XYZ file of C-alpha atoms in Angstrom:
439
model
C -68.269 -28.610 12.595
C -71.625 -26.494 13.233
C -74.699 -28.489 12.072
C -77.223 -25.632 10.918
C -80.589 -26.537 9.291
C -79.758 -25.122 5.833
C -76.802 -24.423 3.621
C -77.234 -22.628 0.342
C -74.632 -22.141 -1.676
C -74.986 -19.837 -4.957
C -72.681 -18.059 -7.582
C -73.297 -14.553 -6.625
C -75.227 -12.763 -3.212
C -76.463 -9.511 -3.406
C -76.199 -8.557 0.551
C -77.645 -5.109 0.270
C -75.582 -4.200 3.630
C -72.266 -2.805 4.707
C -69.740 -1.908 1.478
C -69.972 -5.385 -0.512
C -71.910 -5.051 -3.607
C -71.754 -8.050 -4.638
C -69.982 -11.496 -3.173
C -69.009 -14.716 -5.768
C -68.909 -18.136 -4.515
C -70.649 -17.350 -1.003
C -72.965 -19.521 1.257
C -75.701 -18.941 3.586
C -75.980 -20.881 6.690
C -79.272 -20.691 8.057
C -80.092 -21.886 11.786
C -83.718 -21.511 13.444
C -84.614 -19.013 10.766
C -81.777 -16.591 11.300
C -78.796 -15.697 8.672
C -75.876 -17.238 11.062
C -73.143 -16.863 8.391
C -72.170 -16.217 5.272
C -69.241 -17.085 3.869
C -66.844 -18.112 1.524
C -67.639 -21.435 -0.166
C -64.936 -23.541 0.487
C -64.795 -22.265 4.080
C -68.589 -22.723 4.847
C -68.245 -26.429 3.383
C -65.207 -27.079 5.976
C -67.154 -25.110 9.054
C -70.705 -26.810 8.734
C -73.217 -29.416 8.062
C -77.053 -29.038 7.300
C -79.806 -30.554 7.065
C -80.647 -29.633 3.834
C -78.321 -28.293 1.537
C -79.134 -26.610 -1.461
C -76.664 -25.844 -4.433
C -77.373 -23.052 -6.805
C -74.558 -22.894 -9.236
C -76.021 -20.223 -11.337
C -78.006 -18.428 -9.024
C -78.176 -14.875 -7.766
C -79.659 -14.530 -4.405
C -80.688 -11.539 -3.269
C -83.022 -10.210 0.052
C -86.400 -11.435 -0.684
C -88.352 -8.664 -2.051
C -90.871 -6.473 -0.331
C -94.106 -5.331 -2.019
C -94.441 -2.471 -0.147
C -98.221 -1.399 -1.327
C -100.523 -4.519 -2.410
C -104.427 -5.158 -2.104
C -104.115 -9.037 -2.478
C -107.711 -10.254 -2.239
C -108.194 -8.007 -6.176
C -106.172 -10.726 -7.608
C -109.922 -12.024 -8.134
C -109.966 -8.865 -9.913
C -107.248 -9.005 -12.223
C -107.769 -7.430 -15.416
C -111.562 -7.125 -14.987
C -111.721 -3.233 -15.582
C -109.218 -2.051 -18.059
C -108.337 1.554 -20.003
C -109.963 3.651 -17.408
C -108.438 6.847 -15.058
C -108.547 6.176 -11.316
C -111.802 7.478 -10.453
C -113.996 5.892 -12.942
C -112.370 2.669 -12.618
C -113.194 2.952 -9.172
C -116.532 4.035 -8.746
C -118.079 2.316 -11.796
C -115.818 -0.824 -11.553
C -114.090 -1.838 -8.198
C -116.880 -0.608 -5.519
C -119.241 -1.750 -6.668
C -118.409 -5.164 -7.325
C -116.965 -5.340 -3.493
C -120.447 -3.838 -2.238
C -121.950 -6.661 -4.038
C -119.397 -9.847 -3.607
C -116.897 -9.348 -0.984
C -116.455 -11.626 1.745
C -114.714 -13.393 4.207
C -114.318 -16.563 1.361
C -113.573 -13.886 -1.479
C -110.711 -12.264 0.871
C -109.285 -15.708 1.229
C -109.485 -17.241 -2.115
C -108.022 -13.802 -3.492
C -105.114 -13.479 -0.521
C -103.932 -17.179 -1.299
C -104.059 -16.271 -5.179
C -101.966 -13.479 -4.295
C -99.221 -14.859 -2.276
C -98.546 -18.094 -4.554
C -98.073 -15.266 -6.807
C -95.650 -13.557 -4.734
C -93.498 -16.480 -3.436
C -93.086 -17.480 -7.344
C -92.064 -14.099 -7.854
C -89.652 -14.095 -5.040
C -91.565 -11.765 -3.164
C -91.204 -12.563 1.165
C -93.160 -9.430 2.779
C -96.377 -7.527 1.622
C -97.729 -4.369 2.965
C -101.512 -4.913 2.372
C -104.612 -2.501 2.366
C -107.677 -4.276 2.107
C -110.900 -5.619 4.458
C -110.890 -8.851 6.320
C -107.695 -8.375 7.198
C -108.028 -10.692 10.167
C -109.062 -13.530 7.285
C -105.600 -12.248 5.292
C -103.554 -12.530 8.792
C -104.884 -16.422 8.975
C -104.020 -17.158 5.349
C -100.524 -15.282 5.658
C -99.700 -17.389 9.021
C -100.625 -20.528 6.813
C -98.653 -20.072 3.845
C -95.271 -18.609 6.081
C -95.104 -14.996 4.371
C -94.447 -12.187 6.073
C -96.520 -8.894 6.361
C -97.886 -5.905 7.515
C -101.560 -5.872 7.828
C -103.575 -2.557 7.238
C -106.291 -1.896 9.733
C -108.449 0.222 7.561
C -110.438 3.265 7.692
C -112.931 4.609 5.564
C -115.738 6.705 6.213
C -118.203 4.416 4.069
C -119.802 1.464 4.940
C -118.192 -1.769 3.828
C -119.102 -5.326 4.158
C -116.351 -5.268 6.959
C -117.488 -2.565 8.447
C -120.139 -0.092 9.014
C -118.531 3.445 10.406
C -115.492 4.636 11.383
C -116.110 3.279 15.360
C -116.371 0.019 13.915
C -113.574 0.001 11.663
C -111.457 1.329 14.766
C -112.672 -1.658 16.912
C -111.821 -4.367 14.488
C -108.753 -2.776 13.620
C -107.491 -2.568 17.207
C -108.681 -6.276 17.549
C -106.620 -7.644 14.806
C -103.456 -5.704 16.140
C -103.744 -7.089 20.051
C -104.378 -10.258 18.173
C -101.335 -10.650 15.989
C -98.784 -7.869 18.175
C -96.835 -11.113 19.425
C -96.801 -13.173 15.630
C -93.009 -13.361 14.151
C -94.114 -12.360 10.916
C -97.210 -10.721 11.116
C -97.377 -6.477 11.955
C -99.934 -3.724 11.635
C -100.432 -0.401 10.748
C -103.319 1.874 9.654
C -104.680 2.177 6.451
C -106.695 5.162 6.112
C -107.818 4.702 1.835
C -107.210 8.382 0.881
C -107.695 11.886 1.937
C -110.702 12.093 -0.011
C -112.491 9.130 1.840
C -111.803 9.535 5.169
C -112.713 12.561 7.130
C -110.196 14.749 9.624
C -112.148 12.943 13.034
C -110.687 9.630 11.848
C -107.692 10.771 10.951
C -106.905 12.687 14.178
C -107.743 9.886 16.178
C -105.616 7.997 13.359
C -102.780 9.953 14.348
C -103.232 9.460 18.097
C -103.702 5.529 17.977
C -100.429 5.261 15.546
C -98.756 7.515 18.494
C -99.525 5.067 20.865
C -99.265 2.103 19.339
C -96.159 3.163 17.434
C -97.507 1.508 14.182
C -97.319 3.065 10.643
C -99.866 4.885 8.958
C -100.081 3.515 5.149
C -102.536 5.659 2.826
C -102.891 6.836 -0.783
C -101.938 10.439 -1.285
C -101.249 12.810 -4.144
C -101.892 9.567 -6.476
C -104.018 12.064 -9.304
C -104.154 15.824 -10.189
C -107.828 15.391 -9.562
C -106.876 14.252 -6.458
C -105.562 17.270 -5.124
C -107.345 19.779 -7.038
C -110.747 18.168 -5.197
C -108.241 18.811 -2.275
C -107.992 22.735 -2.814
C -112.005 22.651 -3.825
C -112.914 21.388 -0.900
C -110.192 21.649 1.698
C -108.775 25.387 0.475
C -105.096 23.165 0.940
C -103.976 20.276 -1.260
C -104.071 17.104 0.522
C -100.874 16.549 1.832
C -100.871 20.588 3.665
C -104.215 18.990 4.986
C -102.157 15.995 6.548
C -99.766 17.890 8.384
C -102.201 20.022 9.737
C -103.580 16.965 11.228
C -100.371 16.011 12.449
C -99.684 12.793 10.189
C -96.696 14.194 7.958
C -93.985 12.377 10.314
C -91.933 9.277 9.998
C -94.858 6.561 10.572
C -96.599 7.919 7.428
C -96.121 5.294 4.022
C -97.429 7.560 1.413
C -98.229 5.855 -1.351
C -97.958 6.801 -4.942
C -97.171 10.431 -4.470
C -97.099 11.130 -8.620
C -98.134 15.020 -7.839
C -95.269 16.689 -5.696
C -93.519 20.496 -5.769
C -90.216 20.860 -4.543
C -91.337 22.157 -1.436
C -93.762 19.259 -0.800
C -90.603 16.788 -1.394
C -88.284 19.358 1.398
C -91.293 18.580 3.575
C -91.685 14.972 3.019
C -87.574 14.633 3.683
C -87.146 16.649 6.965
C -90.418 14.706 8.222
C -88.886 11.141 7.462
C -92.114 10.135 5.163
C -91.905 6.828 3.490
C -92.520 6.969 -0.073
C -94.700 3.918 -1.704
C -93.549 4.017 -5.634
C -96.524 1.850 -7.609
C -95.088 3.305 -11.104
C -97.331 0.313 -13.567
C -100.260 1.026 -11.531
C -99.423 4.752 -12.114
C -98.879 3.865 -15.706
C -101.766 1.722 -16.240
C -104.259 4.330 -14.209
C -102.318 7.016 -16.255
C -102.162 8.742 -12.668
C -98.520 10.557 -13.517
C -94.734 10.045 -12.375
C -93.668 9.903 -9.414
C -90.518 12.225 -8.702
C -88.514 9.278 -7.045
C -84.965 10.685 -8.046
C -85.843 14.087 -6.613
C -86.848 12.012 -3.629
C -83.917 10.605 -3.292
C -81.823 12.853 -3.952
C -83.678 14.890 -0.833
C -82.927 12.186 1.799
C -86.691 10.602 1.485
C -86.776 6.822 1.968
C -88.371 5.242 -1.260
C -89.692 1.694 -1.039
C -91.601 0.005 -4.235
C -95.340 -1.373 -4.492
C -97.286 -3.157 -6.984
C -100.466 -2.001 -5.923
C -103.565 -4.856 -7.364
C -103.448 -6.786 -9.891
C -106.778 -5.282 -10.920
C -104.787 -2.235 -11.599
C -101.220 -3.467 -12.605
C -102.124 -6.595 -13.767
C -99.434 -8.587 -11.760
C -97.552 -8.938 -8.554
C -94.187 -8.858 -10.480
C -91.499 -7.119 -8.273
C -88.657 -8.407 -10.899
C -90.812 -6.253 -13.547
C -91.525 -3.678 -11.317
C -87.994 -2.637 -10.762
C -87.469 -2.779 -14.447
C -90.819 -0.201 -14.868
C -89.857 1.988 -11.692
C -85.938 2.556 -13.114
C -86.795 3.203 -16.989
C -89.511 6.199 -15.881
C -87.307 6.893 -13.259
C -85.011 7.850 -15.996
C -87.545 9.537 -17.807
C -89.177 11.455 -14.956
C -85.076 12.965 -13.780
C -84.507 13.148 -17.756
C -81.123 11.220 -16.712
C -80.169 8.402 -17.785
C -77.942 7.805 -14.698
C -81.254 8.332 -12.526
C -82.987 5.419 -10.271
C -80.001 2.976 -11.616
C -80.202 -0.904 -11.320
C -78.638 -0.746 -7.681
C -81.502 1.260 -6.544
C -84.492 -0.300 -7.942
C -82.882 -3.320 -6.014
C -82.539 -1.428 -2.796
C -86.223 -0.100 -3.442
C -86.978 -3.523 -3.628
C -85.319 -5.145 -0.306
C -83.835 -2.833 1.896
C -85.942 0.329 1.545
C -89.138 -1.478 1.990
C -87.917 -2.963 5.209
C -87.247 0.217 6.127
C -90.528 1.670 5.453
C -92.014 -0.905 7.186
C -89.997 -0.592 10.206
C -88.631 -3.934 9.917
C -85.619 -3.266 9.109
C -83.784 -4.806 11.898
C -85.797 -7.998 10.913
C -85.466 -8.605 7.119
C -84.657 -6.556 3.669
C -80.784 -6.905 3.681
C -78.352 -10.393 4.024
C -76.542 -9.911 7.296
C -75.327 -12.297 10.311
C -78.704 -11.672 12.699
C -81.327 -11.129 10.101
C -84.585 -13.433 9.639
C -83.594 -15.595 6.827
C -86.109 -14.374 3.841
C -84.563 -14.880 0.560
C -84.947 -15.752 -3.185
C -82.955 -17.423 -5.646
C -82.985 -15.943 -9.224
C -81.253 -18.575 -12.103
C -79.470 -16.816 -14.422
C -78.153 -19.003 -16.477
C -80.916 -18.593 -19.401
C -80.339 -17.678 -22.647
C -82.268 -14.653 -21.806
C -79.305 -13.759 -19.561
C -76.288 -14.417 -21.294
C -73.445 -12.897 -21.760
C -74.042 -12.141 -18.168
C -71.511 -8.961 -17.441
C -73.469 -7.774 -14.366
C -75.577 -10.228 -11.991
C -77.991 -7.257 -10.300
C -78.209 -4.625 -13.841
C -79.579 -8.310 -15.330
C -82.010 -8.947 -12.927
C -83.649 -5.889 -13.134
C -83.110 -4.830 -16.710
C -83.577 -8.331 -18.320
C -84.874 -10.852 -15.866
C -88.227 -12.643 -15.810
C -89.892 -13.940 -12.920
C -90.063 -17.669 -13.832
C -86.196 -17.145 -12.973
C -87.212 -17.184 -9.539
C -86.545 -20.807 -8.462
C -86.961 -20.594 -4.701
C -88.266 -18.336 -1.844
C -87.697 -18.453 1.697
C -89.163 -16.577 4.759
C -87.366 -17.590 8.100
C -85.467 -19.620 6.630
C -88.538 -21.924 5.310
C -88.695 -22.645 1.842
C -92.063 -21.345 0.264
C -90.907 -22.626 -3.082
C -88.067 -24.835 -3.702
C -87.262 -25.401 -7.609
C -90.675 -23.951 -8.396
C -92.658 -26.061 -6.444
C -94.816 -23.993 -4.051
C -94.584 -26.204 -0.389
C -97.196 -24.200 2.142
C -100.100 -23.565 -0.952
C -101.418 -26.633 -2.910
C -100.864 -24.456 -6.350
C -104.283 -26.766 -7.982
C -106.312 -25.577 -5.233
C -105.320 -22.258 -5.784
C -105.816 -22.222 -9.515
C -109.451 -24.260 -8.748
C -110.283 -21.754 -6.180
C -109.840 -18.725 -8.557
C -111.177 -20.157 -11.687
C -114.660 -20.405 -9.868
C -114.187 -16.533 -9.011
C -113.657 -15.799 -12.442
C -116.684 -17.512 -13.519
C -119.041 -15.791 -11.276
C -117.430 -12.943 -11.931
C -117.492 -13.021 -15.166
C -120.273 -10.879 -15.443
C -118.636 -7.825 -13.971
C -116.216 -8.176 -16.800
C-alpha cells in the first residue's frame, strides 16, 4: 500500500475535467500537496494509507473556488456606503476615506478579514486589486491561500504611492520578490481607463510583454464610463485599449456590463478574460453583463465578487446563484449560464484567467490539491436530485465545512487552522469603531 498524507473520501466529486460530470463514492489521495489519485472508494481504501483521513459521507467536493476580482483590505469597508451609483460612491465615499486611513495595518487587518472569509466560503485563490500589496502577499503566505497580486497603477497619489514611476517601482519589487512563491503570482492592475493615462498604460503593456504577467483592470463597468470615454477620448474605452495594444490574451477585464456585438467578436478573437462581478453590478446598479453572448463567442468568463464595500460579501456559493439567474435574464433564456457553468465560472475558468490553469481550478491526477467540501445533507438540500444545480441554486455558505490549498487544510469542520478567527473578529471590530464615523 501507498502511504499519502491525506485521504478524503466524499459522496459525490465534481472534477471539472475530462468527460465525468460528476463521480459517486470517489476519494482523493493527496501527497506533498498534489492530487495523486482519485478513485473509487473501495479501491482507494485497499491501495493506500494516510496520515489523516477525512470522511465526508454527505459531501460534495468540488475545485476550490476562485474569486477572480476582489479588493480584500474594503472588508473594513463593508457596508459603510450604501444605495449609491459607482461614481458617487466612489468619490464621496471610498477615496476619501483611503486618503485619510489607509495603511500598511489597515491593509492587513482588512486582507486577514477577507480571507477567513473566503476559506469559510470555500474560496482557495483571489485575484486582488488593491495598495500594499506587498503587506497582502505576507498575510496570504501566512494564512496558505493562493493568489494573484495586482501591482497597481493609478495616476493619483495614494498613500502607497506617489506617481506612476513609483507605483512602477514597487510594483516590479513585489513581483521579483514573490516570482519564485508556490502560491503567490502577479499581474498589473491598472484601476480604470479613466484613471490612468495612455504613458502608463503603454509602458503597462510593454512590462506585461516582458514579464508575461496579466493585466487585470476595470473596463466598460458604467454607461458613464464610456460615454466620458467618447467625451474625452473621441473612442469608447475599450477602442482606446487596443489602440494601446492591451486588447490581447493577458488582459482580465473586469465587469464589462456595456458591450456591442462587435466589442464581444473583438474580445473573443483577442482571447480577453472576462471578470463577471454581477452583485457588485447589481448593488452599484452598473448594468448586465452579456456573459451568455460571451460565451457563446468563445470568450473565457471567470467570476468575481469585487469588495465587500460594494457587494457586501465574499460569497462565491451566492455569487454563482446571482451570476446564473441574470444570466438568464440578460440571454432572456432560461437555459442560459446553467448551474454547470456558474460552477465552471467558479473553478476552472478562473484558473484559466489567471493563467494557472495547469496549477489549480479542476480535480485531476497532477494538480495542486485546493479543494472544498460542501455538506449537503441539510434540510435546506433535500430531496437532493442533483449535487452541483443544489449547490448553486440552493446552497449556503455555512455548508462549506472544509477548505484546502495544497493540500493543507485552511478549515477543517469549520474551524479556521492558519487565522485565529477571535483575532480576526477583535481586529475588525476596532476598524469599525473608528470608522464608524465615515458611516
Amino acid at each position: 500500500m501507498r502511504h499519502v498524507d491525506t485521504l478524503i473520501h466524499a459522496r459525490w466529486i465534481a472534477p471539472m475535467s475530462g468527460a465525468t460530470r460528476l463521480l459517486e463514492q470517489h476519494t482523493i489521495a493527496i501527497a506533498d500537496g498534489e492530487i495523486v489519485a482519485v478513485a473509487p472508494q473501495d479501491e482507494a481504501r485497499e491501495a493506500f494509507t494516510a496520515d489523516d483521513v477525512v470522511e465526508r459521507p454527505d459531501h460534495l467536493l468540488v475545485p476550490g473556488f476562485i474569486n477572480t476580482h476582489t479588493h480584500a483590505a474594503m472588508n473594513l469597508m463593508r457596508g459603510i456606503a450604501n444605495d449609491k451609483p459607482l461614481m458617487p460612491w466612489l468619490t464621496e465615499n471610498i477615496w476619501p476615506i483611503e486618503a485619510a486611513e489607509m495603511n500598511r495595518e489597515y491593509v492587513a487587518d482588512g486582507t486577514d478579514l477577507a480571507m477567513a472569509e473566503m476559506i469559510r466560503s470555500g474560496t482557495t485563490c483571489f485575484n486582488d486589486m488593491y495598495f500594499f500589496p506587498d503587506v497582502v502577499a505576507d498575510r496570504v503566505d501566512a494564512a496558505g491561500l493562493r493568489a494573484t497580486l495586482g501591482m497597481i497603477v493609478i495616476d493619483f497619489p495614494t498613500a502607497w504611492a506617489s506617481e506612476p514611476a513609483e507605483y512602477f517601482d514597487k510594483g516590479l519589487a513585489l513581483h521579483d520578490r514573490v516570482k519564485a512563491h508556490p502560491r503567490i503570482n502577479t499581474a498589473f492592475a491598472p484601476h480604470a481607463p479613466y484613471t490612468v493615462s495612455d504613458g502608463p498604460l503603454d509602458k503597462i503593456r510593454t512590462y506585461a510583454d516582458e514579464l508575461d504577467v496579466r493585466i487585470h483592470m476595470h473596463i466598460h463597468e458604467t454607461a458613464g464610463e464610456v460615454s466620458d470615454g467618447l467625451n474625452q477620448h473621441g473612442k469608447r474605452p475599450l477602442a482606446r485599449l487596443d489602440e494601446l495594444g492591451l486588447v490581447n490574451d493577458n488582459l482580465m477585464a473586469v465587469h464589462m456590463t456595456q458591450l456591442t456585438g462587435a466589442e464581444i467578436a473583438r474580445c473573443a478573437a483577442r482571447g480577453v478574460q472576462v471578470l463577471h462581478s454581477p452583485e457588485s453590478n447589481l448593488k452599484l446598479a452598473s448594468g448586465l453583463c452579456p456573459v451568455q453572448g460571451l460565451l457563446d463567442a468563445g470568450v473565457n468568463v471567470a467570476l468575481g465578487t469585487d469588495s465587500t464595500a460594494s457587494n457586501n460579501d465574499l460569497d462565491m456559493i451566492g455569487e454563482m446563484r446571482t451570476a446564473a439567474f441574470i444570466g438568464k435574464i440578460a440571454a432572456d433564456d432560461a437555459a442560459a449560464l446553467s448551474a454547470d457553468t456558474a460552477l465552471a465560472m467558479a473553478t476552472v475558468n478562473g484558473a484559466k484567467a489567471l493563467g494557472i490553469a495547469e496549477t489549480t481550478g479542476s480535480i485531476a491526477i497532477g494538480k495542486q490539491a485546493d479543494l472544498a467540501a460542501i455538506d449537503l445533507s441539510a434540510l435546506e438540500t433535500r430531496p437532493l436530485f442533483d449535487p452541483i444545480a443544489a449547490l448553486v441554486y440552493n446552497t449556503s455558505r455555512e455548508q462549506v465545512s472544509d477548505t484546502w490549498v495544497a493540500g493543507q487544510a485552511l478549515m477543517k469542520a469549520r474551524r479556521l487552522t492558519t487565522l485565529d478567527e477571535a483575532d480576526v473578529m477583535s481586529r475588525a471590530n476596532a476598524w469599525g469603531q473608528h470608522l464608524a464615523r465615515y458611516a
